[in-house]
DNA sequence: TGAAAAGAGTAGTAAATTAGTATAAATAAT
DNA sequence: ATTATTTATACTAATTTACTACTCTTTTCA
């Protein structure tokens, strides 16, 4: 939902793979990104499940990008890690507003509009654009 | 920083005052908004400190708006409760990125641009516009 | 063929933040 | 003076975030 440290780590990890341009093992990625090995492994699993990176087991294993840098947006990475972005938890499917009234409220409409805007902007930035100026 | 339940409650409280158009005590506000009395009192104090509502002590005391509805934006209320809005904690003044490198990073630049956009939109919506369709 | 080097999966814990409460003090109206 | 109200500080509980531990599986290559 929100952008947490975990998303930030995920972005760093993807950028690391973009820049090194070769298969890297989790330990190397961890060192390059200042994310602990265990946490990096956990995040990498999400990125694999999300189709952003490919993994290879065994000796000489590691991780590679599954797509071209310009095909990976900030939104792709963040939403793979956090789920759909939204400005307020009110917009989450399972959230039930404690105020008794039914129907859509004015705040919700505003939050929804803004969330869409944020998603569009996050979609706009991709790793093809970003790779050269970290 | 983010929009939490507390901000949401604050918005409901302000809208309640906008719609009732008269002095209300905390208990009444609490009932109208489905926010517990104690928590509503706490939020009301922040709104008073932020110049959005005025308080009156003693018998027949309570709270009134300190400004016209159209002069109160969603941003005013949210930032009074949460502090300056930002998309990622990276943008907070005191945050220190754990990655060793210095300088501004590409993600930070994107986050900053998007945060500004969100703030502009939150500023755009005010209680003059919203009061009639809750 | 089996040891070593990787990642996968599940569960757990610790830290931080959010949400909410309790209590005592101050103030204003009557 | 009494009562109805807000103010202030401190506290606790619940939830979420951040991170770790342990065990299992897969792959490579001597
Ligand atoms: S934005 Fe409206 S519907 Fe959503 S939680 Fe707040 S009051 Fe409820
Ligand atoms: S956005 Fe960049 S500077 Fe900010 S926390 Fe992430 S890596 Fe660090």
mmCIF file of C-alpha atoms (C1' of nucleotides) and ligand atoms in Angstrom:
data_model
loop_
_atom_site.group_PDB
_atom_site.id
_atom_site.type_symbol
_atom_site.label_atom_id
_atom_site.label_comp_id
_atom_site.label_asym_id
_atom_site.label_seq_id
_atom_site.Cartn_x
_atom_site.Cartn_y
_atom_site.Cartn_z
ATOM 1 C CA UNK A 1 0.000 0.000 0.000
ATOM 2 C CA UNK A 2 2.455 2.685 1.130
ATOM 3 C CA UNK A 3 6.075 2.968 0.094
ATOM 4 C CA UNK A 4 8.110 1.427 2.873
ATOM 5 C CA UNK A 5 11.784 0.653 3.344
ATOM 6 C CA UNK A 6 11.173 -2.742 1.837
ATOM 7 C CA UNK A 7 10.120 -1.145 -1.476
ATOM 8 C CA UNK A 8 13.096 1.110 -1.324
ATOM 9 C CA UNK A 9 15.369 -1.905 -0.902
ATOM 10 C CA UNK A 10 13.624 -3.601 -3.805
ATOM 11 C CA UNK A 11 14.306 -0.582 -6.007
ATOM 12 C CA UNK A 12 17.958 -0.574 -5.018
ATOM 13 C CA UNK A 13 18.210 -4.287 -5.766
ATOM 14 C CA UNK A 14 16.688 -3.927 -9.212
ATOM 15 C CA UNK A 15 18.916 -0.963 -9.974
ATOM 16 C CA UNK A 16 21.930 -2.992 -8.898
ATOM 17 C CA UNK A 17 21.005 -5.710 -11.390
ATOM 18 C CA UNK A 18 20.348 -3.118 -14.085
ATOM 19 C CA UNK A 19 23.745 -1.554 -13.647
ATOM 20 C CA UNK A 20 25.892 -4.666 -13.240
ATOM 21 C CA UNK A 21 24.304 -6.261 -16.300
ATOM 22 C CA UNK A 22 25.133 -9.828 -15.261
ATOM 23 C CA UNK A 23 24.036 -12.630 -12.966
ATOM 24 C CA UNK A 24 24.659 -11.740 -9.334
ATOM 25 C CA UNK A 25 24.202 -13.879 -6.255
ATOM 26 C CA UNK A 26 22.255 -12.653 -3.245
ATOM 27 C CA UNK A 27 25.386 -12.046 -1.201
ATOM 28 C CA UNK A 28 26.824 -9.702 -3.811
ATOM 29 C CA UNK A 29 23.516 -7.895 -4.180
ATOM 30 C CA UNK A 30 23.277 -7.539 -0.421
ATOM 31 C CA UNK A 31 26.730 -5.958 -0.273
ATOM 32 C CA UNK A 32 26.073 -3.580 -3.150
ATOM 33 C CA UNK A 33 22.730 -2.371 -1.823
ATOM 34 C CA UNK A 34 23.346 -2.331 1.955
ATOM 35 C CA UNK A 35 20.378 -4.628 2.510
ATOM 36 C CA UNK A 36 20.968 -7.565 4.854
ATOM 37 C CA UNK A 37 21.385 -10.884 3.080
ATOM 38 C CA UNK A 38 18.289 -12.498 4.565
ATOM 39 C CA UNK A 39 16.029 -9.572 3.840
ATOM 40 C CA UNK A 40 17.452 -9.241 0.330
ATOM 41 C CA UNK A 41 16.672 -12.925 -0.293
ATOM 42 C CA UNK A 42 13.117 -12.400 0.846
ATOM 43 C CA UNK A 43 12.647 -9.382 -1.391
ATOM 44 C CA UNK A 44 14.290 -11.171 -4.309
ATOM 45 C CA UNK A 45 11.749 -13.952 -3.980
ATOM 46 C CA UNK A 46 8.943 -11.429 -4.361
ATOM 47 C CA UNK A 47 10.655 -9.940 -7.394
ATOM 48 C CA UNK A 48 10.977 -13.401 -8.931
ATOM 49 C CA UNK A 49 7.314 -14.145 -8.256
ATOM 50 C CA UNK A 50 6.446 -10.810 -9.830
ATOM 51 C CA UNK A 51 8.347 -11.626 -13.010
ATOM 52 C CA UNK A 52 10.877 -8.838 -12.611
ATOM 53 C CA UNK A 53 13.926 -10.997 -11.988
ATOM 54 C CA UNK A 54 14.827 -14.594 -12.798
ATOM 55 C CA UNK A 55 16.570 -16.837 -10.298
ATOM 56 C CA UNK A 56 19.027 -19.677 -10.801
ATOM 57 C CA UNK A 57 19.691 -22.240 -8.139
ATOM 58 C CA UNK A 58 22.851 -24.130 -7.310
ATOM 59 C CA UNK A 59 26.505 -23.312 -7.736
ATOM 60 C CA UNK A 60 26.957 -20.404 -10.128
ATOM 61 C CA UNK A 61 23.332 -19.531 -9.440
ATOM 62 C CA UNK A 62 22.024 -16.085 -8.648
ATOM 63 C CA UNK A 63 19.683 -13.525 -10.130
ATOM 64 C CA UNK A 64 19.261 -11.741 -13.455
ATOM 65 C CA UNK A 65 16.732 -9.259 -14.737
ATOM 66 C CA UNK A 66 13.754 -10.897 -16.408
ATOM 67 C CA UNK A 67 13.016 -7.829 -18.562
ATOM 68 C CA UNK A 68 14.790 -4.937 -20.155
ATOM 69 C CA UNK A 69 15.398 -1.997 -17.800
ATOM 70 C CA UNK A 70 13.044 0.260 -19.756
ATOM 71 C CA UNK A 71 10.285 -2.306 -19.275
ATOM 72 C CA UNK A 72 10.517 -2.110 -15.480
ATOM 73 C CA UNK A 73 8.804 0.856 -13.843
ATOM 74 C CA UNK A 74 8.965 2.048 -10.266
ATOM 75 C CA UNK A 75 5.338 1.015 -10.004
ATOM 76 C CA UNK A 76 6.131 -2.545 -11.101
ATOM 77 C CA UNK A 77 8.727 -2.951 -8.387
ATOM 78 C CA UNK A 78 6.845 -1.175 -5.633
ATOM 79 C CA UNK A 79 3.554 -2.940 -6.270
ATOM 80 C CA UNK A 80 5.276 -6.301 -6.504
ATOM 81 C CA UNK A 81 6.555 -5.741 -3.001
ATOM 82 C CA UNK A 82 3.690 -3.827 -1.370
ATOM 83 C CA UNK A 83 0.592 -4.628 -3.372
ATOM 84 C CA UNK A 84 -1.444 -1.965 -5.119
ATOM 85 C CA UNK A 85 -0.476 1.529 -4.118
ATOM 86 C CA UNK A 86 -3.096 3.648 -2.424
ATOM 87 C CA UNK A 87 -2.957 6.941 -0.596
ATOM 88 C CA UNK A 88 -5.234 5.869 2.236
ATOM 89 C CA UNK A 89 -6.136 2.474 3.565
ATOM 90 C CA UNK A 90 -9.726 3.433 2.905
ATOM 91 C CA UNK A 91 -9.167 2.434 -0.714
ATOM 92 C CA UNK A 92 -8.129 -1.119 0.125
ATOM 93 C CA UNK A 93 -10.676 -3.729 -0.878
ATOM 94 C CA UNK A 94 -11.167 -5.157 2.584
ATOM 95 C CA UNK A 95 -11.328 -1.870 4.476
ATOM 96 C CA UNK A 96 -14.549 -1.036 6.219
ATOM 97 C CA UNK A 97 -15.076 2.542 7.233
ATOM 98 C CA UNK A 98 -16.077 2.894 10.860
ATOM 99 C CA UNK A 99 -18.444 5.754 10.134
ATOM 100 C CA UNK A 100 -21.897 4.266 9.980
ATOM 101 C CA UNK A 101 -23.056 5.713 6.690
ATOM 102 C CA UNK A 102 -22.961 3.754 3.477
ATOM 103 C CA UNK A 103 -22.010 4.930 0.014
ATOM 104 C CA UNK A 104 -18.888 6.579 -1.258
ATOM 105 C CA UNK A 105 -17.678 9.581 0.659
ATOM 106 C CA UNK A 106 -16.126 12.759 -0.706
ATOM 107 C CA UNK A 107 -12.759 12.081 0.881
ATOM 108 C CA UNK A 108 -12.648 8.646 -0.638
ATOM 109 C CA UNK A 109 -13.262 10.092 -4.069
ATOM 110 C CA UNK A 110 -10.406 12.548 -3.623
ATOM 111 C CA UNK A 111 -8.073 9.845 -2.302
ATOM 112 C CA UNK A 112 -8.925 7.640 -5.226
ATOM 113 C CA UNK A 113 -8.209 10.337 -7.768
ATOM 114 C CA UNK A 114 -4.881 11.138 -6.166
ATOM 115 C CA UNK A 115 -3.893 7.475 -5.851
ATOM 116 C CA UNK A 116 -4.440 7.030 -9.575
ATOM 117 C CA UNK A 117 -2.275 10.046 -10.245
ATOM 118 C CA UNK A 118 0.529 8.647 -8.101
ATOM 119 C CA UNK A 119 0.288 5.300 -9.848
ATOM 120 C CA UNK A 120 0.573 6.998 -13.219
ATOM 121 C CA UNK A 121 3.678 8.845 -12.162
ATOM 122 C CA UNK A 122 5.270 5.722 -10.685
ATOM 123 C CA UNK A 123 4.518 3.930 -13.940
ATOM 124 C CA UNK A 124 6.187 6.701 -15.889
ATOM 125 C CA UNK A 125 9.614 6.278 -14.283
ATOM 126 C CA UNK A 126 11.462 3.203 -15.509
ATOM 127 C CA UNK A 127 14.942 1.803 -15.023
ATOM 128 C CA UNK A 128 15.982 2.695 -18.536
ATOM 129 C CA UNK A 129 15.647 6.357 -17.564
ATOM 130 C CA UNK A 130 17.046 6.020 -14.084
ATOM 131 C CA UNK A 131 20.034 3.772 -14.475
ATOM 132 C CA UNK A 132 22.613 6.454 -15.218
ATOM 133 C CA UNK A 133 22.160 8.911 -12.408
ATOM 134 C CA UNK A 134 21.993 7.032 -9.124
ATOM 135 C CA UNK B 1 3.809 11.749 6.724
ATOM 136 C CA UNK B 2 1.300 9.185 5.415
ATOM 137 C CA UNK B 3 -2.461 9.432 5.599
ATOM 138 C CA UNK B 4 -3.513 7.374 8.581
ATOM 139 C CA UNK B 5 -6.805 6.747 10.341
ATOM 140 C CA UNK B 6 -6.067 9.702 12.556
ATOM 141 C CA UNK B 7 -6.087 12.056 9.531
ATOM 142 C CA UNK B 8 -9.256 10.461 8.316
ATOM 143 C CA UNK B 9 -10.887 11.102 11.678
ATOM 144 C CA UNK B 10 -9.653 14.685 11.555
ATOM 145 C CA UNK B 11 -11.292 15.156 8.161
ATOM 146 C CA UNK B 12 -14.562 13.737 9.436
ATOM 147 C CA UNK B 13 -14.414 16.030 12.448
ATOM 148 C CA UNK B 14 -13.839 19.121 10.342
ATOM 149 C CA UNK B 15 -16.610 18.121 7.947
ATOM 150 C CA UNK B 16 -18.923 17.631 10.899
ATOM 151 C CA UNK B 17 -18.257 21.196 12.039
ATOM 152 C CA UNK B 18 -18.656 22.487 8.494
ATOM 153 C CA UNK B 19 -22.044 20.886 8.105
ATOM 154 C CA UNK B 20 -23.529 21.608 11.512
ATOM 155 C CA UNK B 21 -22.503 25.273 11.277
ATOM 156 C CA UNK B 22 -22.527 25.828 15.031
ATOM 157 C CA UNK B 23 -20.535 25.248 18.164
ATOM 158 C CA UNK B 24 -20.355 21.554 19.050
ATOM 159 C CA UNK B 25 -18.850 19.877 22.083
ATOM 160 C CA UNK B 26 -16.452 16.987 21.801
ATOM 161 C CA UNK B 27 -19.051 14.452 22.834
ATOM 162 C CA UNK B 28 -21.399 15.449 20.041
ATOM 163 C CA UNK B 29 -18.590 15.459 17.530
ATOM 164 C CA UNK B 30 -17.515 12.041 18.710
ATOM 165 C CA UNK B 31 -21.019 10.662 18.200
ATOM 166 C CA UNK B 32 -21.429 12.214 14.754
ATOM 167 C CA UNK B 33 -18.097 11.004 13.467
ATOM 168 C CA UNK B 34 -17.777 7.590 15.126
ATOM 169 C CA UNK B 35 -14.458 8.562 16.674
ATOM 170 C CA UNK B 36 -14.001 7.724 20.358
ATOM 171 C CA UNK B 37 -14.351 10.734 22.626
ATOM 172 C CA UNK B 38 -10.802 10.632 23.947
ATOM 173 C CA UNK B 39 -9.239 10.275 20.537
ATOM 174 C CA UNK B 40 -11.475 13.007 19.125
ATOM 175 C CA UNK B 41 -10.361 15.327 21.934
ATOM 176 C CA UNK B 42 -6.757 14.616 21.093
ATOM 177 C CA UNK B 43 -7.280 15.317 17.408
ATOM 178 C CA UNK B 44 -9.287 18.451 18.166
ATOM 179 C CA UNK B 45 -6.363 19.797 20.141
ATOM 180 C CA UNK B 46 -4.140 19.420 17.099
ATOM 181 C CA UNK B 47 -6.724 21.159 14.949
ATOM 182 C CA UNK B 48 -6.894 24.020 17.439
ATOM 183 C CA UNK B 49 -3.100 24.319 17.484
ATOM 184 C CA UNK B 50 -3.142 24.341 13.695
ATOM 185 C CA UNK B 51 -5.621 27.198 13.555
ATOM 186 C CA UNK B 52 -8.354 25.207 11.856
ATOM 187 C CA UNK B 53 -10.798 25.183 14.745
ATOM 188 C CA UNK B 54 -11.336 27.396 17.775
ATOM 189 C CA UNK B 55 -12.071 25.965 21.200
ATOM 190 C CA UNK B 56 -14.169 27.299 24.063
ATOM 191 C CA UNK B 57 -13.752 26.006 27.578
ATOM 192 C CA UNK B 58 -16.287 25.563 30.304
ATOM 193 C CA UNK B 59 -20.034 25.080 30.269
ATOM 194 C CA UNK B 60 -21.482 25.775 26.838
ATOM 195 C CA UNK B 61 -17.953 25.370 25.510
ATOM 196 C CA UNK B 62 -17.006 23.314 22.521
ATOM 197 C CA UNK B 63 -15.491 23.812 19.108
ATOM 198 C CA UNK B 64 -16.161 25.990 16.064
ATOM 199 C CA UNK B 65 -14.417 26.377 12.752
ATOM 200 C CA UNK B 66 -11.718 29.051 12.802
ATOM 201 C CA UNK B 67 -11.986 29.648 9.047
ATOM 202 C CA UNK B 68 -14.494 29.493 6.263
ATOM 203 C CA UNK B 69 -14.956 26.004 4.795
ATOM 204 C CA UNK B 70 -13.510 27.053 1.448
ATOM 205 C CA UNK B 71 -10.364 28.201 3.239
ATOM 206 C CA UNK B 72 -9.700 24.756 4.701
ATOM 207 C CA UNK B 73 -8.099 22.234 2.357
ATOM 208 C CA UNK B 74 -7.587 18.525 2.820
ATOM 209 C CA UNK B 75 -3.881 19.296 2.952
ATOM 210 C CA UNK B 76 -4.374 21.752 5.822
ATOM 211 C CA UNK B 77 -6.151 19.170 7.921
ATOM 212 C CA UNK B 78 -3.945 16.219 7.053
ATOM 213 C CA UNK B 79 -0.689 18.074 7.544
ATOM 214 C CA UNK B 80 -1.892 19.542 10.817
ATOM 215 C CA UNK B 81 -2.357 16.011 12.082
ATOM 216 C CA UNK B 82 0.502 14.135 10.387
ATOM 217 C CA UNK B 83 3.097 16.737 9.509
ATOM 218 C CA UNK B 84 4.250 17.382 5.971
ATOM 219 C CA UNK B 85 3.040 14.773 3.538
ATOM 220 C CA UNK B 86 5.655 12.706 1.734
ATOM 221 C CA UNK B 87 5.464 9.593 -0.377
ATOM 222 C CA UNK B 88 8.485 7.940 1.179
ATOM 223 C CA UNK B 89 10.164 8.450 4.507
ATOM 224 C CA UNK B 90 13.321 9.099 2.524
ATOM 225 C CA UNK B 91 12.067 12.656 2.059
ATOM 226 C CA UNK B 92 11.802 13.384 5.761
ATOM 227 C CA UNK B 93 14.386 15.819 7.034
ATOM 228 C CA UNK B 94 15.917 13.508 9.580
ATOM 229 C CA UNK B 95 16.024 10.385 7.452
ATOM 230 C CA UNK B 96 19.423 8.932 6.656
ATOM 231 C CA UNK B 97 19.621 6.507 3.797
ATOM 232 C CA UNK B 98 21.414 3.299 4.734
ATOM 233 C CA UNK B 99 23.075 3.008 1.353
ATOM 234 C CA UNK B 100 26.595 4.294 1.777
ATOM 235 C CA UNK B 101 26.701 6.702 -1.137
ATOM 236 C CA UNK B 102 26.126 10.400 -0.724
ATOM 237 C CA UNK B 103 24.211 12.766 -2.970
ATOM 238 C CA UNK B 104 20.654 12.687 -4.162
ATOM 239 C CA UNK B 105 19.483 9.463 -5.721
ATOM 240 C CA UNK B 106 17.178 9.008 -8.701
ATOM 241 C CA UNK B 107 14.424 7.437 -6.635
ATOM 242 C CA UNK B 108 14.484 10.301 -4.212
ATOM 243 C CA UNK B 109 14.030 12.752 -7.043
ATOM 244 C CA UNK B 110 11.029 10.830 -8.328
ATOM 245 C CA UNK B 111 9.525 10.550 -4.856
ATOM 246 C CA UNK B 112 9.967 14.236 -4.324
ATOM 247 C CA UNK B 113 8.270 15.151 -7.584
ATOM 248 C CA UNK B 114 5.325 12.882 -6.819
ATOM 249 C CA UNK B 115 5.004 14.112 -3.238
ATOM 250 C CA UNK B 116 4.700 17.663 -4.511
ATOM 251 C CA UNK B 117 2.005 16.573 -6.918
ATOM 252 C CA UNK B 118 0.038 14.908 -4.127
ATOM 253 C CA UNK B 119 0.355 17.988 -1.963
ATOM 254 C CA UNK B 120 -0.981 20.154 -4.772
ATOM 255 C CA UNK B 121 -4.002 17.916 -5.202
ATOM 256 C CA UNK B 122 -4.686 17.785 -1.479
ATOM 257 C CA UNK B 123 -4.469 21.557 -1.426
ATOM 258 C CA UNK B 124 -6.962 21.775 -4.270
ATOM 259 C CA UNK B 125 -9.792 20.039 -2.407
ATOM 260 C CA UNK B 126 -11.411 22.213 0.229
ATOM 261 C CA UNK B 127 -14.408 21.917 2.488
ATOM 262 C CA UNK B 128 -16.371 24.444 0.494
ATOM 263 C CA UNK B 129 -16.397 21.971 -2.382
ATOM 264 C CA UNK B 130 -16.849 18.846 -0.338
ATOM 265 C CA UNK B 131 -19.486 19.761 2.183
ATOM 266 C CA UNK B 132 -22.501 18.808 0.122
ATOM 267 C CA UNK B 133 -21.766 15.282 -0.948
ATOM 268 C CA UNK B 134 -20.518 13.300 2.013
ATOM 269 C "C1'" DT C 1 28.002 -39.716 -6.587
ATOM 270 C "C1'" DG C 2 28.323 -36.725 -3.172
ATOM 271 C "C1'" DA C 3 29.930 -32.340 -1.282
ATOM 272 C "C1'" DA C 4 29.418 -27.489 -1.898
ATOM 273 C "C1'" DA C 5 26.988 -23.535 -3.367
ATOM 274 C "C1'" DA C 6 23.424 -21.484 -4.274
ATOM 275 C "C1'" DG C 7 18.045 -20.158 -3.736
ATOM 276 C "C1'" DA C 8 13.015 -21.416 -1.623
ATOM 277 C "C1'" DG C 9 9.857 -21.656 1.979
ATOM 278 C "C1'" DT C 10 8.018 -21.162 6.467
ATOM 279 C "C1'" DA C 11 7.940 -19.473 10.755
ATOM 280 C "C1'" DG C 12 9.335 -16.606 14.090
ATOM 281 C "C1'" DT C 13 10.988 -12.259 16.691
ATOM 282 C "C1'" DA C 14 12.127 -7.397 17.540
ATOM 283 C "C1'" DA C 15 11.423 -2.623 16.646
ATOM 284 C "C1'" DA C 16 8.663 1.043 15.324
ATOM 285 C "C1'" DT C 17 4.485 3.210 14.540
ATOM 286 C "C1'" DT C 18 -0.338 3.843 15.051
ATOM 287 C "C1'" DA C 19 -4.417 3.850 17.695
ATOM 288 C "C1'" DG C 20 -6.515 4.641 21.665
ATOM 289 C "C1'" DT C 21 -7.050 5.354 27.055
ATOM 290 C "C1'" DA C 22 -6.511 7.288 31.867
ATOM 291 C "C1'" DT C 23 -5.973 10.787 34.993
ATOM 292 C "C1'" DA C 24 -5.466 15.164 36.809
ATOM 293 C "C1'" DA C 25 -5.582 20.126 36.029
ATOM 294 C "C1'" DA C 26 -7.438 24.425 34.118
ATOM 295 C "C1'" DT C 27 -11.250 27.372 32.696
ATOM 296 C "C1'" DA C 28 -15.744 29.458 31.945
ATOM 297 C "C1'" DA C 29 -20.786 29.897 32.761
ATOM 298 C "C1'" DT C 30 -24.339 29.922 35.868
ATOM 299 C "C1'" DA D 1 -19.241 26.934 44.531
ATOM 300 C "C1'" DT D 2 -20.666 23.627 41.175
ATOM 301 C "C1'" DT D 3 -20.835 21.780 36.905
ATOM 302 C "C1'" DA D 4 -19.625 21.233 32.176
ATOM 303 C "C1'" DT D 5 -16.374 21.681 29.386
ATOM 304 C "C1'" DT D 6 -11.327 21.676 27.280
ATOM 305 C "C1'" DT D 7 -6.060 20.914 28.131
ATOM 306 C "C1'" DA D 8 -1.967 18.394 29.091
ATOM 307 C "C1'" DT D 9 0.801 14.633 29.999
ATOM 308 C "C1'" DA D 10 1.583 10.111 30.264
ATOM 309 C "C1'" DC D 11 0.507 5.669 29.474
ATOM 310 C "C1'" DT D 12 -0.968 1.126 27.109
ATOM 311 C "C1'" DA D 13 -2.558 -1.879 23.444
ATOM 312 C "C1'" DA D 14 -2.749 -3.205 18.714
ATOM 313 C "C1'" DT D 15 -0.856 -3.355 14.349
ATOM 314 C "C1'" DT D 16 2.582 -3.077 10.961
ATOM 315 C "C1'" DT D 17 7.261 -3.065 9.492
ATOM 316 C "C1'" DA D 18 11.730 -4.789 9.490
ATOM 317 C "C1'" DC D 19 14.480 -8.359 9.985
ATOM 318 C "C1'" DT D 20 16.231 -13.302 11.332
ATOM 319 C "C1'" DA D 21 16.504 -18.487 11.920
ATOM 320 C "C1'" DC D 22 16.033 -22.800 10.351
ATOM 321 C "C1'" DT D 23 15.179 -26.447 7.200
ATOM 322 C "C1'" DC D 24 14.607 -28.039 2.540
ATOM 323 C "C1'" DT D 25 15.497 -28.333 -2.457
ATOM 324 C "C1'" DT D 26 18.098 -27.772 -6.589
ATOM 325 C "C1'" DT D 27 22.249 -27.405 -9.390
ATOM 326 C "C1'" DT D 28 27.053 -27.785 -10.451
ATOM 327 C "C1'" DC D 29 31.188 -30.025 -10.743
ATOM 328 C "C1'" DA D 30 35.211 -32.482 -8.719
HETATM 329 S S1 LIG E 1 -12.498 8.469 3.366
HETATM 330 FE FE1 LIG E 1 -14.728 8.360 3.853
HETATM 331 S S2 LIG E 1 -15.264 6.195 3.445
HETATM 332 FE FE2 LIG E 1 -13.009 6.304 3.563
HETATM 333 S S3 LIG E 1 -12.525 5.780 5.728
HETATM 334 FE FE3 LIG E 1 -12.668 8.047 5.561
HETATM 335 S S4 LIG E 1 -14.795 8.549 6.091
HETATM 336 FE FE4 LIG E 1 -14.725 6.338 5.640
HETATM 337 S S1 LIG E 2 15.303 6.830 -2.359
HETATM 338 FE FE1 LIG E 2 17.541 6.788 -2.583
HETATM 339 S S2 LIG E 2 18.299 8.208 -0.998
HETATM 340 FE FE2 LIG E 2 16.164 7.707 -0.493
HETATM 341 S S3 LIG E 2 16.307 5.967 0.939
HETATM 342 FE FE3 LIG E 2 16.059 5.117 -1.133
HETATM 343 S S4 LIG E 2 18.150 4.732 -1.862
HETATM 344 FE FE4 LIG E 2 18.303 6.117 -0.081
#
